[in-house]
Short mmCIF file of C-alpha atoms and ligand atoms in Angstrom, two decimals:
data_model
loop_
_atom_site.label_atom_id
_atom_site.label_comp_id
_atom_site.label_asym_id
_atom_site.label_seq_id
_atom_site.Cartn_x
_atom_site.Cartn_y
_atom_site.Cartn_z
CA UNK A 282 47.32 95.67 -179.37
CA UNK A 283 50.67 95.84 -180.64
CA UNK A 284 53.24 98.44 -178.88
CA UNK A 285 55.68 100.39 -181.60
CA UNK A 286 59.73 99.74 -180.52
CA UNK A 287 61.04 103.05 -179.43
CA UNK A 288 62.93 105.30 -182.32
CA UNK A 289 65.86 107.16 -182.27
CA UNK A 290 65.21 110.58 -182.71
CA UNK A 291 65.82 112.19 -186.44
CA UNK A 292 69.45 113.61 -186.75
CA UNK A 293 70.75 111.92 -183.46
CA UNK A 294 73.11 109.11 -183.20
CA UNK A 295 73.20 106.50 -181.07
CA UNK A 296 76.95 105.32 -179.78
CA UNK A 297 77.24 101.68 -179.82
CA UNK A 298 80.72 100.54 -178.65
CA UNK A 299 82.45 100.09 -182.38
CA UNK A 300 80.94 103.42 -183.04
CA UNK A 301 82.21 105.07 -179.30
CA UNK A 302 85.52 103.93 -180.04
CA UNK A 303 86.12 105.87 -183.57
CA UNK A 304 84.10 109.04 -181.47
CA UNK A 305 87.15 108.51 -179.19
CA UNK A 306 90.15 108.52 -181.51
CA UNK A 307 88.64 111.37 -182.50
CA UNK A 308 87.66 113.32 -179.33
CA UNK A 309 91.28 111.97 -178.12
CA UNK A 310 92.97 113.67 -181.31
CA UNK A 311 91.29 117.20 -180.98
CA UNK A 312 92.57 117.20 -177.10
CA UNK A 313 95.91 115.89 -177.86
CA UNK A 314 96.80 118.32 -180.52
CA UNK A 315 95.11 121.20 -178.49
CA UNK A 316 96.82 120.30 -175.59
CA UNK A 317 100.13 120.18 -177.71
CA UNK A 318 99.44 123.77 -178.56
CA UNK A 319 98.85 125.01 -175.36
CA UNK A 320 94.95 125.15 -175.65
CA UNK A 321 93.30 124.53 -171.77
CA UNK A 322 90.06 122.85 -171.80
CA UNK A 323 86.76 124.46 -170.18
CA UNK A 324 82.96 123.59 -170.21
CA UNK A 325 79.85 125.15 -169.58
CA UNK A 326 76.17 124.39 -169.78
CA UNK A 327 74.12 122.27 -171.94
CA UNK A 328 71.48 125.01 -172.68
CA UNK A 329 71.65 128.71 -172.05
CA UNK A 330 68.78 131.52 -171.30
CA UNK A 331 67.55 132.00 -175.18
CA UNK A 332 68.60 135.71 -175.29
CA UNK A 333 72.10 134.30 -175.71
CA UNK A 334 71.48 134.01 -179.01
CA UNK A 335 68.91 135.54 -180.68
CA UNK A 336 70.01 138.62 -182.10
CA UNK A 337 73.96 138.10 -181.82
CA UNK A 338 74.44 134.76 -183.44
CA UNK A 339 72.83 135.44 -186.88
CA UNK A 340 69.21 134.75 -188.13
CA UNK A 341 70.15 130.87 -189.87
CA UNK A 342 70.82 129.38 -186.58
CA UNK A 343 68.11 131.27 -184.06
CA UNK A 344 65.83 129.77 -187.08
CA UNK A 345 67.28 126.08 -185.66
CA UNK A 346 67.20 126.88 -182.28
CA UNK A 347 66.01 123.69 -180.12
CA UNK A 348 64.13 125.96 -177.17
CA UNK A 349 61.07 126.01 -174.47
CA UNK A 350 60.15 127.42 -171.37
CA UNK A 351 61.53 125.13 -168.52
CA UNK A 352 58.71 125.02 -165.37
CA UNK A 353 60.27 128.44 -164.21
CA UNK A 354 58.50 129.96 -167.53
CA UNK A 355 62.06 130.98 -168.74
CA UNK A 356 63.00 131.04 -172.16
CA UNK A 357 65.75 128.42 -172.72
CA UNK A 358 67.71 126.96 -175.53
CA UNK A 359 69.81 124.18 -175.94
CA UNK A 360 73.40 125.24 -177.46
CA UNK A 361 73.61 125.28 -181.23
CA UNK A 362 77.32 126.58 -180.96
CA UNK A 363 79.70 127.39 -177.71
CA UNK A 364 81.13 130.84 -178.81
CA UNK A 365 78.03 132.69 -176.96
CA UNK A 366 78.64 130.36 -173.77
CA UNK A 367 82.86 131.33 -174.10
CA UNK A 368 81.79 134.82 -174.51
CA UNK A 369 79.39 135.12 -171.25
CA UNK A 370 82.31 132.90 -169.47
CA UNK A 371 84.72 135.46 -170.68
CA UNK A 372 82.70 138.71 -169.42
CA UNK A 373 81.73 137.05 -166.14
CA UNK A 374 85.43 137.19 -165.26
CA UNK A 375 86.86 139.92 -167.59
CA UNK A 376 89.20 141.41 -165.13
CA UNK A 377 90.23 137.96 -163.56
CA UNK A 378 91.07 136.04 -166.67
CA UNK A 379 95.12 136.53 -167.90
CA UNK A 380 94.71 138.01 -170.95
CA UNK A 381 95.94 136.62 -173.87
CA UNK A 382 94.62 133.33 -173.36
CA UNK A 383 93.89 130.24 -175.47
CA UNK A 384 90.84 127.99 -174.93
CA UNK A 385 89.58 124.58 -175.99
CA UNK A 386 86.20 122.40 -175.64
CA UNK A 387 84.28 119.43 -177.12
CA UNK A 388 80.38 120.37 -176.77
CA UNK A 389 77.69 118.05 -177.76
CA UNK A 390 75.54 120.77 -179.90
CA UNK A 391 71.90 120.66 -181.23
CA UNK A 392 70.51 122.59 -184.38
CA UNK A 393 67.23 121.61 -185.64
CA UNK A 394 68.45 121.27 -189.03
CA UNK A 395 67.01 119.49 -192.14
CA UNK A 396 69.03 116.37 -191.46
CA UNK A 397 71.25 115.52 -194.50
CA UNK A 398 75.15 114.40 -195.16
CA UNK A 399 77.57 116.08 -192.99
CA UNK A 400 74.55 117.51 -191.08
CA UNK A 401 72.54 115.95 -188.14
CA UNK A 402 70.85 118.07 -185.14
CA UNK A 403 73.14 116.40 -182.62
CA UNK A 404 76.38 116.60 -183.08
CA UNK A 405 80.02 117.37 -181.46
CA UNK A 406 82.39 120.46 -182.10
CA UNK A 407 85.99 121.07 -181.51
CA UNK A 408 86.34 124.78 -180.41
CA UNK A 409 89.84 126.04 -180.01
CA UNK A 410 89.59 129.83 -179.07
CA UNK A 411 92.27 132.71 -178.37
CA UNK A 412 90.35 135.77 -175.98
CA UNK A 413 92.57 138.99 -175.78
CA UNK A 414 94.48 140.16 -178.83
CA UNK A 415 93.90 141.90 -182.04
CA UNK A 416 97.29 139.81 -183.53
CA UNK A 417 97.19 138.14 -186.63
CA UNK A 418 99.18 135.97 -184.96
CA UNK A 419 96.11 134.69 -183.15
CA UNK A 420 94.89 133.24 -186.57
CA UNK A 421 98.26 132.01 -187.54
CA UNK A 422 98.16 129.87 -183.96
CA UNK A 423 94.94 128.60 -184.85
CA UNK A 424 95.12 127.82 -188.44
CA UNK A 425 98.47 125.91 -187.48
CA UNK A 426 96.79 124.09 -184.84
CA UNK A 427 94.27 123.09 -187.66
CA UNK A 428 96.56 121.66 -190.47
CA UNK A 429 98.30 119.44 -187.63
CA UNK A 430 95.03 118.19 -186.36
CA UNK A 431 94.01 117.04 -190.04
CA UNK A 432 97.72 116.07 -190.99
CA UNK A 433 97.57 113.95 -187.57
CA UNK A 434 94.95 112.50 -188.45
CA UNK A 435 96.70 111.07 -191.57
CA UNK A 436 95.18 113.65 -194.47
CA UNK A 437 97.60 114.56 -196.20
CA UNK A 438 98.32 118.23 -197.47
CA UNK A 439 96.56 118.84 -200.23
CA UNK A 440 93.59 117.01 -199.33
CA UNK A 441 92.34 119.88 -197.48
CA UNK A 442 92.30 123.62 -197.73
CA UNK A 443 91.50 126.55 -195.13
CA UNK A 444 90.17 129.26 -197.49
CA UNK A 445 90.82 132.43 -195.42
CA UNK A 446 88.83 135.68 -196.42
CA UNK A 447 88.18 138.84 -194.54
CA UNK A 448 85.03 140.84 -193.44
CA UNK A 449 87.21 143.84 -193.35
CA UNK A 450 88.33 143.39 -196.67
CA UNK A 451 84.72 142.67 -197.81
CA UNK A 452 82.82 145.45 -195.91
CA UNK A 453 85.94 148.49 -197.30
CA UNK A 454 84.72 146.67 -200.97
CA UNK A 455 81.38 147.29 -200.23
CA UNK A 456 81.56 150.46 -199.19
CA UNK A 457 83.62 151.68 -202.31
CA UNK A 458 81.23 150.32 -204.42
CA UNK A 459 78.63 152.26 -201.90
CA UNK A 460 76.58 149.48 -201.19
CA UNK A 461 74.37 149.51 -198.70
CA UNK A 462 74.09 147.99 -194.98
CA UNK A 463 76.60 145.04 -194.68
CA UNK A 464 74.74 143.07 -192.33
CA UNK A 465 72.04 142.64 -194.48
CA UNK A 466 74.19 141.75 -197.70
CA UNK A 467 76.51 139.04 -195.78
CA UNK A 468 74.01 136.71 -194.88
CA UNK A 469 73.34 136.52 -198.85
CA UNK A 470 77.28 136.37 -199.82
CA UNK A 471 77.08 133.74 -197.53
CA UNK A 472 74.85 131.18 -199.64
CA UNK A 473 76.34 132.98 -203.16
CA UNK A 474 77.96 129.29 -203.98
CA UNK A 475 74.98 127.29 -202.35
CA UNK A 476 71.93 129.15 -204.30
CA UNK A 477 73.51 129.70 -208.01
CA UNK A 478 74.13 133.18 -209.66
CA UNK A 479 70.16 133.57 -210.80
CA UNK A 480 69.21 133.70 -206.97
CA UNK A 481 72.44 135.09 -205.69
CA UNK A 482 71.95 138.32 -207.95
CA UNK A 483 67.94 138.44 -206.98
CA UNK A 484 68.68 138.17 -203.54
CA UNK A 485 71.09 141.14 -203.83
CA UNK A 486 68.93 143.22 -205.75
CA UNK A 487 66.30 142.64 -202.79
CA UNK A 488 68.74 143.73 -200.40
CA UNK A 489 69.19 147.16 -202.56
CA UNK A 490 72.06 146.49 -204.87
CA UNK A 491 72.35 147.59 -208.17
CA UNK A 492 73.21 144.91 -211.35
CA UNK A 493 76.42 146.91 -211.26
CA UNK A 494 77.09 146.11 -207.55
CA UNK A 495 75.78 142.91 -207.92
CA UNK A 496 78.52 142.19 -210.79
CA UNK A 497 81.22 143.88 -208.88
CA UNK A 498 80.98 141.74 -206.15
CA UNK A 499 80.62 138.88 -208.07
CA UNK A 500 84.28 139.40 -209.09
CA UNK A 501 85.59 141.01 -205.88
CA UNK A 502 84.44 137.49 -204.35
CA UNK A 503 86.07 135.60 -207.55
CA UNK A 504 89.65 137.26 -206.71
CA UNK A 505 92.00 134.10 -206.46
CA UNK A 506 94.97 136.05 -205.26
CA UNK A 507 95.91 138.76 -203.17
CA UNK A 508 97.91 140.90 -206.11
CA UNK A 509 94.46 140.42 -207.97
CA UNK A 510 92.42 142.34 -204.94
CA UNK A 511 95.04 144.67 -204.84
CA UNK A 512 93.93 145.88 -208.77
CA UNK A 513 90.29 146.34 -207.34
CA UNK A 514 90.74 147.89 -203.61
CA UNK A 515 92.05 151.37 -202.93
CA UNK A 516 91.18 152.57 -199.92
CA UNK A 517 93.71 152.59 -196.38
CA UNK A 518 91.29 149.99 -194.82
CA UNK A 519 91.41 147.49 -197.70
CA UNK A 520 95.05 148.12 -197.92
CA UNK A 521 95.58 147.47 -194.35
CA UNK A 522 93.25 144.46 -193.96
CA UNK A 523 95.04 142.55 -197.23
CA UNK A 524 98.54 143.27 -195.85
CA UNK A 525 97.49 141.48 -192.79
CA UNK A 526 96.46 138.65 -194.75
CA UNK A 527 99.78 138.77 -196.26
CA UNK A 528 101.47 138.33 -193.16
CA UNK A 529 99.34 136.01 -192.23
CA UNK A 530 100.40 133.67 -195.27
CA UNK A 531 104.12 134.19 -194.96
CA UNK A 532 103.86 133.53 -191.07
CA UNK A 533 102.24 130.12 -191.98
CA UNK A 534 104.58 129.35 -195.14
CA UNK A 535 107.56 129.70 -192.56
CA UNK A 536 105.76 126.91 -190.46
CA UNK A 537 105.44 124.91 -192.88
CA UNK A 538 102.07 125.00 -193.95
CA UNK A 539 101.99 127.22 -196.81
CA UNK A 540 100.54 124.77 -198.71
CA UNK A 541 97.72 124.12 -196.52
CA UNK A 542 95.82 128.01 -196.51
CA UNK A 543 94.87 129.86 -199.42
CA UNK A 544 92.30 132.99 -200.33
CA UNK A 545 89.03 132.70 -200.86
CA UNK A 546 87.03 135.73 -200.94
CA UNK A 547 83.59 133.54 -201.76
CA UNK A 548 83.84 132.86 -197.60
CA UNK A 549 81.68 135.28 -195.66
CA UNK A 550 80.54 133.00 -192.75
CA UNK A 551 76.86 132.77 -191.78
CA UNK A 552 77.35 134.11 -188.36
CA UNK A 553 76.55 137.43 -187.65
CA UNK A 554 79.54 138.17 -184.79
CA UNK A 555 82.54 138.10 -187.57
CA UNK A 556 84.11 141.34 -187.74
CA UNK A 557 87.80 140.30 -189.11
CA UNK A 558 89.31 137.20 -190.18
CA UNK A 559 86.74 134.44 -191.57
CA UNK A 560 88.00 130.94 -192.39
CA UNK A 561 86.37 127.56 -193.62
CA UNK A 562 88.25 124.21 -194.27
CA UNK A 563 87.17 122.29 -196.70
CA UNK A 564 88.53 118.67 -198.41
CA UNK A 565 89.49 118.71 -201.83
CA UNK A 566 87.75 119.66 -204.28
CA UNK A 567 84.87 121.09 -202.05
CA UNK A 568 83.14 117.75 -202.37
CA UNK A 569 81.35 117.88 -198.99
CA UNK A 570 80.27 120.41 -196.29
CA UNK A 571 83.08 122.43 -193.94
CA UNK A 572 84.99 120.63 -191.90
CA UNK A 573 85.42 123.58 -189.70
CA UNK A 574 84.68 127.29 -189.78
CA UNK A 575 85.73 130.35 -187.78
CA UNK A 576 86.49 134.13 -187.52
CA UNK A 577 87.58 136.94 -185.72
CA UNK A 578 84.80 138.07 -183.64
CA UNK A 579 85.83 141.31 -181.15
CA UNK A 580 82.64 142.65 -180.39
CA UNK A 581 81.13 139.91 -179.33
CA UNK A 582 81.43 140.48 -175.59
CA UNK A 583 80.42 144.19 -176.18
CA UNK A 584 77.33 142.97 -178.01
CA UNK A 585 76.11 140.70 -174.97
CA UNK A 586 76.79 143.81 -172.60
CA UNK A 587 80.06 143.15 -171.19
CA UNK A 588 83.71 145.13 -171.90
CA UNK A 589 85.40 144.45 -176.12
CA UNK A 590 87.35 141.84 -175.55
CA UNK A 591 88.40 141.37 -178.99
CA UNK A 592 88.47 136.92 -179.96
CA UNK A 593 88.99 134.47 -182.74
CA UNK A 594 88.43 130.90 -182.88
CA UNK A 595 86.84 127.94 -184.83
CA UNK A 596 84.67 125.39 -184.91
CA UNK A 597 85.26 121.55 -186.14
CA UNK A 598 82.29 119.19 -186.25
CA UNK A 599 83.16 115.34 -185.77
CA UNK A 600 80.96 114.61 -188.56
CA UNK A 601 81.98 115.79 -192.08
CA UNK A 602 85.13 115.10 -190.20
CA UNK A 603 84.17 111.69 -189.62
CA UNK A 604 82.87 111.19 -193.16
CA UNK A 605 85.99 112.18 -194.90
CA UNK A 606 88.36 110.22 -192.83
CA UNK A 607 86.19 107.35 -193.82
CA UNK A 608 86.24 107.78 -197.62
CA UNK A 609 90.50 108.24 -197.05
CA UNK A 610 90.56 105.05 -195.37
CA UNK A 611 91.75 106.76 -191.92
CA UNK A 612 90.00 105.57 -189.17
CA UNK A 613 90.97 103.07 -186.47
CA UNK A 614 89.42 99.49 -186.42
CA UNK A 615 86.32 99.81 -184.50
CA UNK A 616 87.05 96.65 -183.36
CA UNK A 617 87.64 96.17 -179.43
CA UNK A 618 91.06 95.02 -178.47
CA UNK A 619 92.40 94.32 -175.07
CA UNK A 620 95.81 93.33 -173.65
CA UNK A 621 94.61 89.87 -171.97
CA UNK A 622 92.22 86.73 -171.66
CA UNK A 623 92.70 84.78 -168.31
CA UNK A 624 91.38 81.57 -168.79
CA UNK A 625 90.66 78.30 -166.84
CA UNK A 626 90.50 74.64 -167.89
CA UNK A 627 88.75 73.58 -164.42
CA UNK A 628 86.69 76.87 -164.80
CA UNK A 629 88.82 78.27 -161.34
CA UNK A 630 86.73 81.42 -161.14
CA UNK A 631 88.51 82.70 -158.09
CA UNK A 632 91.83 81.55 -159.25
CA UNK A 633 90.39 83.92 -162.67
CA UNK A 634 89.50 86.51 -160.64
CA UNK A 635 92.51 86.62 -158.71
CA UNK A 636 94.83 86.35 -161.72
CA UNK A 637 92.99 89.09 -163.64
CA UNK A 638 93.40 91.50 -160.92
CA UNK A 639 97.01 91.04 -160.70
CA UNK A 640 97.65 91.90 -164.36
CA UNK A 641 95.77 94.98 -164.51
CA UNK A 642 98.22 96.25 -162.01
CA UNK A 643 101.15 95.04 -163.34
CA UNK A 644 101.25 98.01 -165.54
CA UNK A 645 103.49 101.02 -164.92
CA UNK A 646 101.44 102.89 -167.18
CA UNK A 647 97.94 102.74 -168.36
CA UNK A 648 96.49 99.71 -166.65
CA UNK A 649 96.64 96.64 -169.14
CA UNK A 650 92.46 96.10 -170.12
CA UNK A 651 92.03 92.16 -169.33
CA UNK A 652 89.20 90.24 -170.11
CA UNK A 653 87.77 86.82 -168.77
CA UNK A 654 84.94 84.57 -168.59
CA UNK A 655 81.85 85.16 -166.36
CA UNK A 656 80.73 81.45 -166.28
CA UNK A 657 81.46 78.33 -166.35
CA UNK A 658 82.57 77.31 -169.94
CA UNK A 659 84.66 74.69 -172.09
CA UNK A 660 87.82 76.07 -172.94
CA UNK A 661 86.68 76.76 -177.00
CA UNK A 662 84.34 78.85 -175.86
CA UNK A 663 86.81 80.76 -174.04
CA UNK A 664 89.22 80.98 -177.06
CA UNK A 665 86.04 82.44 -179.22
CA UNK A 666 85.27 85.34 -176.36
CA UNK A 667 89.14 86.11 -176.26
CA UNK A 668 88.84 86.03 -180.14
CA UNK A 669 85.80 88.49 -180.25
CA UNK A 670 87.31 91.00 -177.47
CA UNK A 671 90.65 90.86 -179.48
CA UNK A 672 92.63 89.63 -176.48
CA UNK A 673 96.37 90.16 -178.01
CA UNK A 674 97.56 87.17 -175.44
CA UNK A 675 95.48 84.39 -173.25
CA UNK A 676 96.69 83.38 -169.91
CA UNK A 677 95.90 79.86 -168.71
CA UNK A 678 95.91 79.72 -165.11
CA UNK A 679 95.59 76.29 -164.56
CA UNK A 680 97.71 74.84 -167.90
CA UNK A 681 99.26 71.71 -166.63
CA UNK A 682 102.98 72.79 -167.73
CA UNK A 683 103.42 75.65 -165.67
CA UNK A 684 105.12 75.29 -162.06
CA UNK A 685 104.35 77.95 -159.22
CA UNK A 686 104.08 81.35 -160.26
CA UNK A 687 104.10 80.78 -164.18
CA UNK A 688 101.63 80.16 -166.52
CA UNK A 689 101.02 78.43 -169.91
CA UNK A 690 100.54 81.07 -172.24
CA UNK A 691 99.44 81.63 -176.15
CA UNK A 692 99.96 84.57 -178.55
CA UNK A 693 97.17 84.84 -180.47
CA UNK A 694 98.41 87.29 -183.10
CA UNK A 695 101.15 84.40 -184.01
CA UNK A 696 99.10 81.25 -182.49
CA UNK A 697 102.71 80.55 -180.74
CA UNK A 698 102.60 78.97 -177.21
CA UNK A 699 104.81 79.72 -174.13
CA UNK A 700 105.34 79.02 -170.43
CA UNK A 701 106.59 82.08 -168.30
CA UNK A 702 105.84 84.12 -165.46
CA UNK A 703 103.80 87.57 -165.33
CA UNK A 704 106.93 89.54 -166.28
CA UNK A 705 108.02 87.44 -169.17
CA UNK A 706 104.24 87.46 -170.26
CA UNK A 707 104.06 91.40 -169.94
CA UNK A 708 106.97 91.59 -172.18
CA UNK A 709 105.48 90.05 -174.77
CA UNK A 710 102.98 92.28 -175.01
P1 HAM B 862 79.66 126.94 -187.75
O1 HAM B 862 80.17 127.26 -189.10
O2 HAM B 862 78.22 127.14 -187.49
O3 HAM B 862 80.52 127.84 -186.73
O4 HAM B 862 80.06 125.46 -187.40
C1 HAM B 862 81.40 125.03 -187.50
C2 HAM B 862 81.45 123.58 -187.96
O5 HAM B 862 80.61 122.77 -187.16
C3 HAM B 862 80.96 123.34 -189.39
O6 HAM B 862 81.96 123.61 -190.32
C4 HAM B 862 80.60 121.86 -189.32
O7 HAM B 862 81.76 121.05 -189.39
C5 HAM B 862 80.06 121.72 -187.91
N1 HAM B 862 78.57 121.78 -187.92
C6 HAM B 862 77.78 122.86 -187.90
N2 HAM B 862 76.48 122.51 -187.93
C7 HAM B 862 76.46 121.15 -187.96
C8 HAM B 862 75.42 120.17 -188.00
N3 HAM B 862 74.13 120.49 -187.96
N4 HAM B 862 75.77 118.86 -188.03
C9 HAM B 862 77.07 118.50 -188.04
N5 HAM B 862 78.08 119.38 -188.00
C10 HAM B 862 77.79 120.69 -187.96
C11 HAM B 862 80.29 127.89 -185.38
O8 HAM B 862 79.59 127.12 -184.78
C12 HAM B 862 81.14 128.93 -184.66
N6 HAM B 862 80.59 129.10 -183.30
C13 HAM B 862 82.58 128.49 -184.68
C14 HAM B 862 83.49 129.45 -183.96
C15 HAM B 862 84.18 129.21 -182.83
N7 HAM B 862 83.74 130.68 -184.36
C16 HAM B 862 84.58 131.23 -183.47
N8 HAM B 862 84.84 130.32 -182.54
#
């Protein structure tokens, strides 16, 4: 009988070490530029009570919901997004929590999803969140803290956009046009580029618009700039919500990254939480899926039963991320590197040992990573393992030129050899 190998679920990933180490440039470029903006990091479960979701979070994703009933006959779900988790961790300690405040995690997230590019049901999200204030401001932190994450990471400006459009905006159009219920008609702006005008207008028409409505919108969503929405909306609530956006702009062209936002009224967001502010980021030329999405969302909290505590935030998946660093050529060697190779002619395994221990703590900063053999072995065969781990420098400890307390010593990104002692070897480094 033959036994079938065991397979890696669809639209999971395994991790093996060359693959870890680009997951960690990553993970360590989201916390560093988080951190730089005054983000604090939190956690919470892996899967919530299933009520989380379904009816806040918006029909598309309770349709991918990965959920059972755990032996306590409760209705679980594994977390298809972390805004629902912030927003129960937010009411739990509404009055404790200093108020504004700004929030960052890295959840592992699961959606069953059709797996495809730029899409797996596994995957990891960047959330940077700001809890407590209506500001504009808010958006201008965020979007900031967006264009340095992706210009850190080496894109260049230009090579991505965060199209910024507003519910507000959208549901004062709708409502001068005097179409009806919003929340039925977002979820179908939402896919208007995705599903082609033929299915976009049906769609609409089954929701309960007109072919005049239908066209209407069609342009409102077209608008490219903001004087060009200003020819089309009248009311005080349009006029409000655009000169926010307005500020919004000229705060973010004073920082320097006017080049990097720009309006896009085709963005609606799939979610059903959005009340304000909706964003996506896209690369160039819209050639693959978001990079990252968000919105204002202050009635979330009120929604799941607790206080308005009015929010905004985003959400930046590592793998369309991943993707497009790739095709720019921006990701680290995969390759494993560390600082030293202690190696023995007369295969001195405690005299290895010893040695090895006594670099890694040379270091007055991040301890040095230092590699050596774990048998037995001619010398070549030493050279090839500090080859393959990428050893920058290999330490003899035994070379026959070195008196007490130095040691023969070889650069191997020049091939040069040295005698010297621990300092003079660190040095080099
Ligand atoms: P979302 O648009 O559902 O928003 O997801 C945000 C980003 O997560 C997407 O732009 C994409 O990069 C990534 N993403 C989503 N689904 C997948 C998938 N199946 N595979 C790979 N990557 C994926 C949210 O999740 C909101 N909760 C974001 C948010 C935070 N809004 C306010 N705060």
């Amino acid at each position: 009988m033959s036994i079938s190998i065991p397979q890696l679920p669809k639209g999971t990933r395994d991790f093996y070490p060359e693959a870890e180490r680009i997951q960690n440039y990553i993970f360590d470029t989201w916390r560093s530029v988080a951190e730089s903006f005054a983000y604090e990091e939190y956690e919470g479960p892996m899967f919530e009570h299933l009520e989380l979701y379904t009816g806040k979070s918006g029909e598309e994703i309770v349709s991918q919901l990965y959920n059972f009933k755990d032996k306590g006959d409760r209705e679980i779900a594994l977390r298809p997004e972390m805004t629902p988790t912030l927003a129960r961790l937010v009411i739990q300690k509404a009055r404790e929590l200093k108020k504004p405040f700004k929030w960052f995690s890295m959840p592992r997230l699961f959606r069953y999803e059709k797996a495809q590019k730029g899409r797996l049901r596994e995957f990891f999200q960047l959330n940077m969140d700001i809890i407590g204030t209506e500001s504009i401001y808010a958006e201008a932190d965020l979007m900031a803290a967006i264009a340095t994450m992706l210009r850190k990471f080496g894109l260049k400006d230009g090579e991505f956009a965060i199209g910024v459009s507003s519910r507000k905006l959208l549901a004062t159009y709708l409502e001068e046009i005097g179409a009806p219920n919003p929340a039925l008609v977002y979820p179908v702006l939402d896919r208007r580029l995705k599903i082609g005008p033929e299915a976009f207008a049906k769609a609409l028409a089954d929701a309960g618009l007109s072919e005049d409505q239908v066209k209407k919108l069609d342009d409102f969503m077209s608008c490219k700039s903001i004087e060009e929405v200003k020819t089309k909306v009248h009311s005080e609530n349009a006029t409000a919500a655009l000169a926010e956006i307005e500020d919004l702009f000229a705060t973010l062209t004073a920082a320097g990254y006017g080049e990097c936002v720009n309006l896009d009224l085709s963005i609606v967001r799939g979610l059903a939480y959005y009340t304000g502010i909706v964003f996506e980021v896209f690369d160039k030329g819209k050639s693959m899926r978001a990079i990252a999405g968000g919105g204002r969302y202050d009635s979330l909290t009120e929604k799941l039963g607790g206080e308005r505590i009015p929010g905004v935030g985003f959400g930046m998946g590592d793998v369309v991320l991943a993707d497009l660093l790739a095709e720019h050529n921006l990701l680290p060697s995969p390759k494993q590197s560390v600082d030293f190779y202690i190696a023995s002619f007369t295969n001195d395994m405690k005299k290895v040992f010893e040695t090895a221990q006594a670099f890694r703590s040379a270091s007055t900063g991040k301890p040095f990573s230092v590699a050596h053999p774990l048998s037995a072995m001619k010398m070549g065969k030493q050279l090839d393992q500090a080859n393959y781990q990428g050893a920058k420098i290999v330490v003899y400890v035994d070379g026959s030129k070195a008196s007490a307390g130095e040691f023969e010593y070889k650069d191997m990104r020049t091939g040069e050899m040295f005698v010297g002692n621990m300092d003079a070897i660190v040095k080099r480094l």
